[in-house]
Amino acid sequence: MTQIQDTEIRNLIFKETQRQSEGLEMIPSENHTSMEVLHALGSRLTDKYSEGYPGMRYYGGCEYVDKVENLARERAKKLFGVSHANVQPYSGSPANMAVYFALADPGDTVMGMALYYGGHMTHGLKVNFSGKWFNSIQYKTGEDGYLNYETMADLAAKHSPKLIFVGATAYPRIFDWTKLRLIADSVNAFLVADISHIAGLIVAGVHPSPAGIADVITTTTHKTLRGPRGAMILCNGNPSNPLKPAPRTRENLPTLIDRAIIPGLQGGPHNHQTAAIAVALKEAGTPEFREYGSQIVKNAKRLAEQLSNKGYKLVTGGTDNHLLLIDLANKNITGAEAEHSLGQAGITVNKNTVPFDPRPPFDPSGIRLGTPALTTRGLKEVEMDQVADWIDASIKHSKDEKLLMNIRSEIREFTRSYPLPGETTLS
Ligand SMILES: Cc1ncc(COP(=O)(O)O)c(C=O)c1O
């Protein structure tokens, strides 16, 4: 095989690494993985086919990938305190899709949080498979931005969903799993906790865990958990032969989930991704990671305090977790404009709807930002004060290109002291 060097792609990878390194990545669903995670991702494991599960594969030569997958499963079970883990979902959306397939039939009623109030597309958005193939009932937050458990209970009683998805992409507060369990029980529904955003906080003990309360837990592995792109489905129960259909009971959840992934939805697992997930789970089991998770929240709270003091209107008035949702209506700037000017200054955030947003989703009133990636680079509360100043100046002077460029060079200089994992210096 002739070895070519793809300089175009190499150059683009270099540029992207430089962009991340020289700027402040504040999209709350992003993070910077360790070199060990990157090493597993870029390994020969990507070459291997292994449809099935460890010990039950449709391909030969699986002795090492079996060990990799078993390590990932064991680490996941231990870390989250569950008896069963499926580490094969390609990403968060397919993981959620597998849960619907496992627990409901097309046309069944399901319930989830509306996207424009903080939920995820796969929680029942009408144009997503979850809203097209199922009769999806969507709950919203109250005017104050908080989940309203009474309204949820009323909605559940009215519609009797088969399953209730709880979890969010843009919700800055804690989920009360016990209250949610009671709501699910009141209508005999399965409770699914999608902890994609907060998995790392749960591991660190700074957000309550749904383990042992929710029937099924789904999570991506690439957000606060700081692993590669990927996902896991966690539950309790008694696994039986995944090659044979099982009735929809709580006891059978492991078999139902495993069968929904394969043969239900996916083919060969991405073994390089599974190995990288295993590495991330090992890292997440260390005392340093607990420190990291609690620092994410401290940083987010400090940033929230600073921005509030500068007159920014935070949805719910603050945060309990890693993210802030800011309603910019009183700042005479839209979410899209703020995303753009912050981007010019080297601060990456995303525009976002706020609850009861009068503006359309492509040009909403708010922005969403978070601290997981900055915390990985070693920023602490005192640095959040500086970050808040830069955010404020970039929003206040969003049309002043010269000022935005000045902030950009200040940030470039600043980030030299906070290298990405494994990075020494770019120059
Ligand atoms: C709560 C939640 N669930 C699921 C997903 C989907 O994950 P993926 O983008 O890996 O498909 C996301 C992604 O943002 C999410 O925030």
Short mmCIF file of C-alpha atoms and ligand atoms in Angstrom, two decimals:
data_model
loop_
_atom_site.label_atom_id
_atom_site.label_comp_id
_atom_site.label_asym_id
_atom_site.label_seq_id
_atom_site.Cartn_x
_atom_site.Cartn_y
_atom_site.Cartn_z
CA MET A 1 0.00 0.00 0.00
CA THR A 2 1.43 3.35 -1.00
CA GLN A 3 1.72 5.65 1.95
CA ILE A 4 0.31 9.04 1.09
CA GLN A 5 0.42 12.05 3.34
CA ASP A 6 -2.87 13.91 3.33
CA THR A 7 -1.51 17.37 3.94
CA GLU A 8 -4.92 19.00 3.45
CA ILE A 9 -6.48 17.00 6.28
CA ARG A 10 -3.38 17.26 8.47
CA ASN A 11 -3.42 20.99 8.03
CA LEU A 12 -7.10 21.20 8.96
CA ILE A 13 -6.52 19.07 12.07
CA PHE A 14 -3.66 21.37 13.01
CA LYS A 15 -5.83 24.44 12.47
CA GLU A 16 -8.67 23.03 14.57
CA THR A 17 -6.25 22.12 17.36
CA GLN A 18 -4.85 25.64 17.20
CA ARG A 19 -8.37 27.13 17.27
CA GLN A 20 -9.19 25.14 20.41
CA SER A 21 -5.85 25.93 21.99
CA GLU A 22 -5.91 29.68 21.38
CA GLY A 23 -9.54 30.27 22.27
CA LEU A 24 -11.97 29.62 25.09
CA GLU A 25 -14.25 26.67 24.31
CA MET A 26 -17.43 27.37 26.26
CA ILE A 27 -19.97 25.12 24.56
CA PRO A 28 -21.21 23.14 27.60
CA SER A 29 -21.42 19.84 25.70
CA GLU A 30 -17.74 19.96 24.73
CA ASN A 31 -14.53 19.07 26.51
CA HIS A 32 -10.85 18.30 25.87
CA THR A 33 -9.93 14.60 26.12
CA SER A 34 -6.66 13.23 27.47
CA MET A 35 -3.85 11.96 25.24
CA GLU A 36 -4.57 8.41 26.46
CA VAL A 37 -8.14 8.70 25.15
CA LEU A 38 -6.85 10.07 21.82
CA HIS A 39 -4.32 7.25 21.63
CA ALA A 40 -7.04 4.59 21.98
CA LEU A 41 -9.19 6.39 19.39
CA GLY A 42 -6.38 6.46 16.85
CA SER A 43 -5.50 2.79 17.30
CA ARG A 44 -5.72 -0.37 15.17
CA LEU A 45 -8.88 -1.31 17.06
CA THR A 46 -10.72 0.73 14.44
CA ASP A 47 -9.93 -2.00 11.89
CA LYS A 48 -11.80 -4.77 13.70
CA TYR A 49 -15.34 -6.06 13.11
CA SER A 50 -17.01 -7.68 16.12
CA GLU A 51 -20.81 -7.71 15.76
CA GLY A 52 -22.37 -9.20 18.89
CA TYR A 53 -21.23 -9.05 22.50
CA PRO A 54 -18.11 -10.39 24.27
CA GLY A 55 -18.12 -14.19 24.09
CA MET A 56 -20.96 -14.09 21.51
CA ARG A 57 -19.57 -12.60 18.31
CA TYR A 58 -20.41 -13.15 14.67
CA TYR A 59 -16.70 -12.72 13.76
CA GLY A 60 -13.43 -14.45 14.58
CA GLY A 61 -10.37 -12.76 16.04
CA CYS A 62 -12.26 -11.00 18.82
CA GLU A 63 -10.15 -12.16 21.76
CA TYR A 64 -8.70 -8.72 22.44
CA VAL A 65 -11.70 -6.59 21.57
CA ASP A 66 -13.75 -8.82 23.91
CA LYS A 67 -11.38 -7.86 26.71
CA VAL A 68 -11.59 -4.19 25.77
CA GLU A 69 -15.40 -4.21 25.80
CA ASN A 70 -15.53 -6.16 29.07
CA LEU A 71 -13.20 -3.64 30.71
CA ALA A 72 -15.39 -0.77 29.51
CA ARG A 73 -18.54 -2.50 30.78
CA GLU A 74 -17.05 -3.35 34.18
CA ARG A 75 -15.71 0.18 34.69
CA ALA A 76 -19.06 1.70 33.70
CA LYS A 77 -21.00 -0.55 36.10
CA LYS A 78 -18.66 0.22 38.99
CA LEU A 79 -18.53 3.96 38.37
CA PHE A 80 -22.30 4.43 38.10
CA GLY A 81 -23.38 1.67 40.51
CA VAL A 82 -25.52 -0.39 38.13
CA SER A 83 -25.53 -4.09 37.28
CA HIS A 84 -25.60 -3.81 33.49
CA ALA A 85 -23.86 -1.56 30.95
CA ASN A 86 -24.08 -1.49 27.18
CA VAL A 87 -21.13 0.50 25.82
CA GLN A 88 -21.83 0.01 22.12
CA PRO A 89 -24.13 2.93 21.14
CA TYR A 90 -22.37 4.97 18.47
CA SER A 91 -23.51 8.20 20.08
CA GLY A 92 -26.18 9.72 22.32
CA SER A 93 -28.97 9.85 19.74
CA PRO A 94 -28.71 6.15 18.77
CA ALA A 95 -28.50 5.26 22.48
CA ASN A 96 -31.83 7.01 23.04
CA MET A 97 -33.30 5.45 19.93
CA ALA A 98 -32.36 2.01 21.24
CA VAL A 99 -34.21 2.73 24.50
CA TYR A 100 -37.41 3.61 22.62
CA PHE A 101 -37.06 0.42 20.58
CA ALA A 102 -36.50 -1.60 23.74
CA LEU A 103 -39.43 -0.21 25.72
CA ALA A 104 -42.11 0.99 23.29
CA ASP A 105 -43.74 0.21 19.97
CA PRO A 106 -44.31 2.71 17.15
CA GLY A 107 -47.44 4.72 17.90
CA ASP A 108 -47.10 4.35 21.68
CA THR A 109 -47.31 7.46 23.85
CA VAL A 110 -43.98 8.75 25.21
CA MET A 111 -43.12 11.88 27.18
CA GLY A 112 -40.06 14.12 27.13
CA MET A 113 -38.88 17.69 27.63
CA ALA A 114 -39.45 20.08 24.71
CA LEU A 115 -36.28 21.02 22.84
CA TYR A 116 -36.98 24.74 23.05
CA TYR A 117 -37.25 24.49 26.84
CA GLY A 118 -33.97 22.65 27.30
CA GLY A 119 -34.69 19.06 26.21
CA HIS A 120 -33.01 17.11 23.40
CA MET A 121 -34.39 16.37 19.92
CA THR A 122 -34.54 12.66 20.75
CA HIS A 123 -36.88 13.38 23.67
CA GLY A 124 -39.85 13.67 21.33
CA LEU A 125 -39.33 16.60 18.95
CA LYS A 126 -41.98 16.31 16.22
CA VAL A 127 -39.46 16.28 13.35
CA ASN A 128 -37.20 13.72 15.08
CA PHE A 129 -37.83 9.93 14.89
CA SER A 130 -38.96 10.15 18.52
CA GLY A 131 -41.78 12.53 17.61
CA LYS A 132 -42.60 10.96 14.26
CA TRP A 133 -42.81 7.30 15.23
CA PHE A 134 -44.26 7.78 18.69
CA ASN A 135 -47.13 9.83 20.05
CA SER A 136 -44.91 12.33 21.79
CA ILE A 137 -46.15 14.48 24.64
CA GLN A 138 -43.77 17.33 25.46
CA TYR A 139 -43.40 19.02 28.83
CA LYS A 140 -41.99 22.51 29.31
CA THR A 141 -40.38 24.41 32.14
CA GLY A 142 -42.37 26.96 34.10
CA GLU A 143 -42.00 30.72 33.44
CA ASP A 144 -39.18 30.72 36.02
CA GLY A 145 -37.17 28.26 33.89
CA TYR A 146 -37.44 25.45 36.46
CA LEU A 147 -38.97 22.05 35.72
CA ASN A 148 -42.49 22.00 37.07
CA TYR A 149 -43.03 18.57 38.60
CA GLU A 150 -46.76 19.13 39.23
CA THR A 151 -47.41 20.00 35.59
CA MET A 152 -45.40 16.93 34.57
CA ALA A 153 -47.46 14.73 36.87
CA ASP A 154 -50.72 16.16 35.44
CA LEU A 155 -49.52 15.62 31.88
CA ALA A 156 -48.49 12.04 32.67
CA ALA A 157 -51.87 11.33 34.31
CA LYS A 158 -53.69 12.73 31.28
CA HIS A 159 -51.71 10.83 28.62
CA SER A 160 -50.36 7.67 30.36
CA PRO A 161 -47.03 7.50 28.52
CA LYS A 162 -45.18 4.18 28.29
CA LEU A 163 -41.93 5.90 29.05
CA ILE A 164 -40.80 9.27 30.35
CA PHE A 165 -37.47 10.73 29.24
CA VAL A 166 -35.82 13.15 31.63
CA GLY A 167 -32.59 14.97 30.88
CA ALA A 168 -31.58 18.09 29.07
CA THR A 169 -29.15 19.93 26.86
CA ALA A 170 -29.87 23.35 28.28
CA TYR A 171 -31.11 23.11 31.85
CA PRO A 172 -28.98 24.73 34.56
CA ARG A 173 -30.56 23.06 37.60
CA ILE A 174 -30.63 19.73 39.43
CA PHE A 175 -33.08 16.94 38.59
CA ASP A 176 -35.05 15.50 41.49
CA TRP A 177 -34.98 11.82 40.50
CA THR A 178 -37.15 10.73 43.42
CA LYS A 179 -39.99 13.06 42.42
CA LEU A 180 -39.62 11.92 38.83
CA ARG A 181 -39.79 8.26 39.93
CA LEU A 182 -43.07 8.96 41.70
CA ILE A 183 -44.50 10.56 38.57
CA ALA A 184 -43.44 7.58 36.42
CA ASP A 185 -44.84 5.13 38.99
CA SER A 186 -48.16 6.97 39.13
CA VAL A 187 -48.79 5.96 35.51
CA ASN A 188 -46.71 2.77 35.47
CA ALA A 189 -44.23 4.23 32.96
CA PHE A 190 -40.56 3.43 32.52
CA LEU A 191 -38.36 6.31 33.71
CA VAL A 192 -35.38 7.03 31.46
CA ALA A 193 -32.69 9.40 32.75
CA ASP A 194 -30.60 10.92 29.98
CA ILE A 195 -27.59 12.18 31.92
CA SER A 196 -25.51 13.05 28.84
CA HIS A 197 -24.67 16.53 30.07
CA ILE A 198 -24.19 15.79 33.74
CA ALA A 199 -22.56 12.32 33.80
CA GLY A 200 -19.21 13.74 34.93
CA LEU A 201 -20.90 15.76 37.67
CA ILE A 202 -22.71 12.66 38.90
CA VAL A 203 -19.46 10.70 39.03
CA ALA A 204 -17.89 13.57 40.95
CA GLY A 205 -20.77 13.54 43.44
CA VAL A 206 -21.92 17.10 42.67
CA HIS A 207 -25.24 16.12 41.06
CA PRO A 208 -27.57 13.41 42.46
CA SER A 209 -27.39 10.11 40.61
CA PRO A 210 -30.47 8.46 39.09
CA ALA A 211 -28.85 5.00 39.51
CA GLY A 212 -31.23 2.68 41.34
CA ILE A 213 -34.09 5.17 40.79
CA ALA A 214 -34.54 5.47 37.01
CA ASP A 215 -35.17 2.26 35.08
CA VAL A 216 -32.69 3.11 32.36
CA ILE A 217 -29.87 5.65 32.17
CA THR A 218 -28.45 6.88 28.89
CA THR A 219 -25.40 9.05 28.58
CA THR A 220 -23.01 10.36 26.01
CA THR A 221 -19.37 9.88 26.97
CA HIS A 222 -17.97 13.08 25.45
CA LYS A 223 -19.37 15.89 27.57
CA THR A 224 -18.59 16.37 31.27
CA LEU A 225 -17.43 12.72 31.39
CA ARG A 226 -14.52 13.85 29.15
CA GLY A 227 -14.30 10.75 26.97
CA PRO A 228 -14.48 10.19 23.21
CA ARG A 229 -17.70 10.76 21.25
CA GLY A 230 -19.87 7.78 22.17
CA ALA A 231 -22.58 6.68 24.57
CA MET A 232 -23.66 4.06 27.09
CA ILE A 233 -26.93 2.62 28.32
CA LEU A 234 -27.02 1.58 31.99
CA CYS A 235 -29.64 -0.37 33.91
CA ASN A 236 -30.27 -3.06 36.49
CA GLY A 237 -31.86 -6.47 36.01
CA ASN A 238 -30.97 -9.98 34.96
CA PRO A 239 -29.36 -10.42 31.56
CA SER A 240 -30.58 -13.46 29.59
CA ASN A 241 -29.60 -14.61 26.11
CA PRO A 242 -29.56 -11.47 23.93
CA LEU A 243 -30.25 -13.66 20.90
CA LYS A 244 -33.75 -14.45 22.21
CA PRO A 245 -36.67 -11.98 22.56
CA ALA A 246 -37.70 -11.12 26.14
CA PRO A 247 -40.97 -9.70 27.54
CA ARG A 248 -40.94 -5.99 28.53
CA THR A 249 -40.37 -6.29 32.27
CA ARG A 250 -37.97 -4.40 34.58
CA GLU A 251 -36.13 -7.66 35.27
CA ASN A 252 -35.46 -8.06 31.54
CA LEU A 253 -34.10 -4.55 30.95
CA PRO A 254 -30.50 -5.69 30.21
CA THR A 255 -31.68 -8.14 27.55
CA LEU A 256 -34.17 -5.65 26.08
CA ILE A 257 -31.45 -2.99 25.79
CA ASP A 258 -28.81 -5.32 24.37
CA ARG A 259 -31.23 -6.65 21.77
CA ALA A 260 -32.33 -3.14 20.84
CA ILE A 261 -28.71 -2.20 20.06
CA ILE A 262 -27.99 -5.36 18.06
CA PRO A 263 -29.82 -6.77 16.11
CA GLY A 264 -32.32 -3.90 16.60
CA LEU A 265 -30.31 -0.90 15.51
CA GLN A 266 -26.58 -1.21 15.02
CA GLY A 267 -24.02 -3.45 13.36
CA GLY A 268 -20.39 -3.70 14.43
CA PRO A 269 -19.34 -1.80 17.53
CA HIS A 270 -16.62 0.84 17.13
CA ASN A 271 -13.89 -0.89 19.08
CA HIS A 272 -11.49 2.06 19.08
CA GLN A 273 -14.30 4.14 20.57
CA THR A 274 -15.07 1.44 23.17
CA ALA A 275 -11.39 1.38 24.19
CA ALA A 276 -11.35 5.17 24.51
CA ILE A 277 -14.53 5.03 26.62
CA ALA A 278 -12.81 2.47 28.87
CA VAL A 279 -9.86 4.85 29.30
CA ALA A 280 -12.15 7.78 30.09
CA LEU A 281 -14.02 5.68 32.67
CA LYS A 282 -10.74 4.78 34.34
CA GLU A 283 -9.79 8.46 34.46
CA ALA A 284 -13.24 9.32 35.82
CA GLY A 285 -12.70 6.91 38.72
CA THR A 286 -9.76 8.90 40.12
CA PRO A 287 -9.82 11.43 42.98
CA GLU A 288 -8.53 14.06 40.50
CA PHE A 289 -11.70 13.63 38.47
CA ARG A 290 -13.88 14.20 41.53
CA GLU A 291 -11.96 17.44 42.07
CA TYR A 292 -12.44 18.30 38.42
CA GLY A 293 -16.20 17.76 38.53
CA SER A 294 -16.64 19.89 41.60
CA GLN A 295 -14.44 22.64 40.10
CA ILE A 296 -16.65 22.70 36.97
CA VAL A 297 -19.62 23.63 39.17
CA LYS A 298 -17.65 26.15 41.25
CA ASN A 299 -16.49 27.84 38.04
CA ALA A 300 -20.00 27.91 36.57
CA LYS A 301 -21.42 29.42 39.76
CA ARG A 302 -18.72 32.09 39.85
CA LEU A 303 -19.30 32.96 36.21
CA ALA A 304 -23.04 33.13 36.84
CA GLU A 305 -22.48 35.48 39.77
CA GLN A 306 -20.16 37.75 37.80
CA LEU A 307 -22.44 37.96 34.78
CA SER A 308 -25.51 38.57 36.96
CA ASN A 309 -23.64 41.44 38.62
CA LYS A 310 -23.08 42.88 35.16
CA GLY A 311 -26.83 42.87 34.48
CA TYR A 312 -27.17 39.62 32.54
CA LYS A 313 -30.46 37.77 32.97
CA LEU A 314 -29.78 34.12 33.72
CA VAL A 315 -32.58 31.61 33.17
CA THR A 316 -33.56 30.39 36.70
CA GLY A 317 -31.33 33.15 38.09
CA GLY A 318 -28.18 31.01 38.24
CA THR A 319 -26.85 27.48 37.95
CA ASP A 320 -26.38 24.26 39.94
CA ASN A 321 -24.35 22.53 37.26
CA HIS A 322 -21.90 23.19 34.44
CA LEU A 323 -23.95 25.55 32.28
CA LEU A 324 -25.55 28.96 32.09
CA LEU A 325 -28.45 29.93 29.89
CA ILE A 326 -28.51 33.68 29.32
CA ASP A 327 -31.53 35.61 28.07
CA LEU A 328 -30.09 38.57 26.16
CA ALA A 329 -33.42 40.37 25.61
CA ASN A 330 -32.39 43.22 27.93
CA LYS A 331 -29.00 43.61 26.20
CA ASN A 332 -30.28 44.67 22.80
CA ILE A 333 -28.53 41.81 21.01
CA THR A 334 -29.80 38.45 19.72
CA GLY A 335 -28.31 35.06 20.53
CA ALA A 336 -26.96 34.71 16.99
CA GLU A 337 -25.30 38.13 17.10
CA ALA A 338 -23.76 37.37 20.50
CA GLU A 339 -22.49 33.98 19.29
CA HIS A 340 -20.86 35.78 16.36
CA SER A 341 -19.18 38.58 18.30
CA LEU A 342 -17.98 36.23 21.04
CA GLY A 343 -16.61 33.97 18.31
CA GLN A 344 -14.68 36.87 16.82
CA ALA A 345 -13.17 37.50 20.24
CA GLY A 346 -12.11 33.83 20.53
CA ILE A 347 -14.91 32.68 22.88
CA THR A 348 -16.97 29.82 21.44
CA VAL A 349 -20.56 29.56 22.72
CA ASN A 350 -23.85 28.69 21.06
CA LYS A 351 -27.05 30.60 20.49
CA ASN A 352 -29.97 28.99 22.29
CA THR A 353 -33.67 29.45 22.85
CA VAL A 354 -34.75 30.45 26.34
CA PRO A 355 -38.05 29.25 27.87
CA PHE A 356 -41.04 30.99 26.20
CA ASP A 357 -38.68 32.56 23.66
CA PRO A 358 -40.54 35.02 21.41
CA ARG A 359 -37.80 34.62 18.76
CA PRO A 360 -37.32 31.69 16.33
CA PRO A 361 -34.87 28.80 17.09
CA PHE A 362 -32.41 29.87 14.36
CA ASP A 363 -32.23 33.37 15.77
CA PRO A 364 -33.18 32.96 19.42
CA SER A 365 -32.90 35.33 22.37
CA GLY A 366 -30.24 33.53 24.31
CA ILE A 367 -26.85 31.92 24.50
CA ARG A 368 -25.76 28.79 26.33
CA LEU A 369 -22.31 28.50 27.79
CA GLY A 370 -20.46 26.25 30.18
CA THR A 371 -17.26 25.52 32.04
CA PRO A 372 -16.27 21.84 31.46
CA ALA A 373 -13.57 22.49 28.82
CA LEU A 374 -12.09 25.54 30.56
CA THR A 375 -11.94 23.62 33.84
CA THR A 376 -10.03 20.82 32.09
CA ARG A 377 -7.42 23.43 31.14
CA GLY A 378 -7.02 24.43 34.79
CA LEU A 379 -9.06 27.63 35.00
CA LYS A 380 -10.50 28.32 38.45
CA GLU A 381 -12.88 30.86 40.03
CA VAL A 382 -10.49 33.81 39.81
CA GLU A 383 -9.98 33.25 36.07
CA MET A 384 -13.79 33.19 35.66
CA ASP A 385 -13.83 36.86 36.65
CA GLN A 386 -11.57 37.64 33.71
CA VAL A 387 -13.68 35.43 31.39
CA ALA A 388 -16.82 37.30 32.52
CA ASP A 389 -15.15 40.64 31.69
CA TRP A 390 -14.24 39.42 28.19
CA ILE A 391 -17.77 38.08 27.59
CA ASP A 392 -19.33 41.33 28.75
CA ALA A 393 -17.03 43.52 26.64
CA SER A 394 -17.59 41.36 23.52
CA ILE A 395 -21.37 41.60 23.91
CA LYS A 396 -21.43 45.29 24.81
CA HIS A 397 -19.17 46.24 21.90
CA SER A 398 -20.32 43.59 19.44
CA LYS A 399 -19.89 45.90 16.44
CA ASP A 400 -16.40 47.10 17.39
CA GLU A 401 -14.19 44.76 15.36
CA LYS A 402 -10.98 46.36 16.61
CA LEU A 403 -11.92 45.77 20.24
CA LEU A 404 -12.97 42.18 19.50
CA MET A 405 -9.58 41.57 17.84
CA ASN A 406 -7.83 43.02 20.90
CA ILE A 407 -9.74 40.67 23.18
CA ARG A 408 -8.85 37.83 20.83
CA SER A 409 -5.11 38.55 21.21
CA GLU A 410 -5.46 38.91 24.99
CA ILE A 411 -7.16 35.50 25.08
CA ARG A 412 -4.49 33.97 22.83
CA GLU A 413 -1.82 35.21 25.23
CA PHE A 414 -3.82 34.07 28.28
CA THR A 415 -4.39 30.53 26.97
CA ARG A 416 -0.62 29.92 26.68
CA SER A 417 -0.67 29.36 30.44
CA TYR A 418 -3.53 26.83 30.15
CA PRO A 419 -2.45 24.24 27.54
CA LEU A 420 -4.78 21.57 26.20
CA PRO A 421 -4.12 18.08 27.66
CA GLY A 422 -0.80 16.79 26.31
CA GLU A 423 0.06 20.10 24.68
CA THR A 424 3.32 21.80 25.45
CA THR A 425 3.41 24.73 23.08
CA LEU A 426 2.16 25.30 19.58
CA SER A 427 4.90 27.66 18.40
C1 LIG B 1 -29.26 15.31 26.73
C2 LIG B 1 -28.69 14.82 25.44
N1 LIG B 1 -29.06 13.62 24.99
C3 LIG B 1 -28.57 13.12 23.82
C4 LIG B 1 -27.70 13.84 23.06
C5 LIG B 1 -27.27 13.29 21.74
O1 LIG B 1 -25.94 12.97 21.65
P1 LIG B 1 -25.21 12.88 20.24
O2 LIG B 1 -24.99 14.27 19.77
O3 LIG B 1 -23.96 12.15 20.60
O4 LIG B 1 -26.08 12.08 19.33
C6 LIG B 1 -27.27 15.10 23.50
C7 LIG B 1 -26.33 15.89 22.68
O5 LIG B 1 -26.20 17.04 22.75
C8 LIG B 1 -27.78 15.60 24.72
O6 LIG B 1 -27.45 16.81 25.17
#
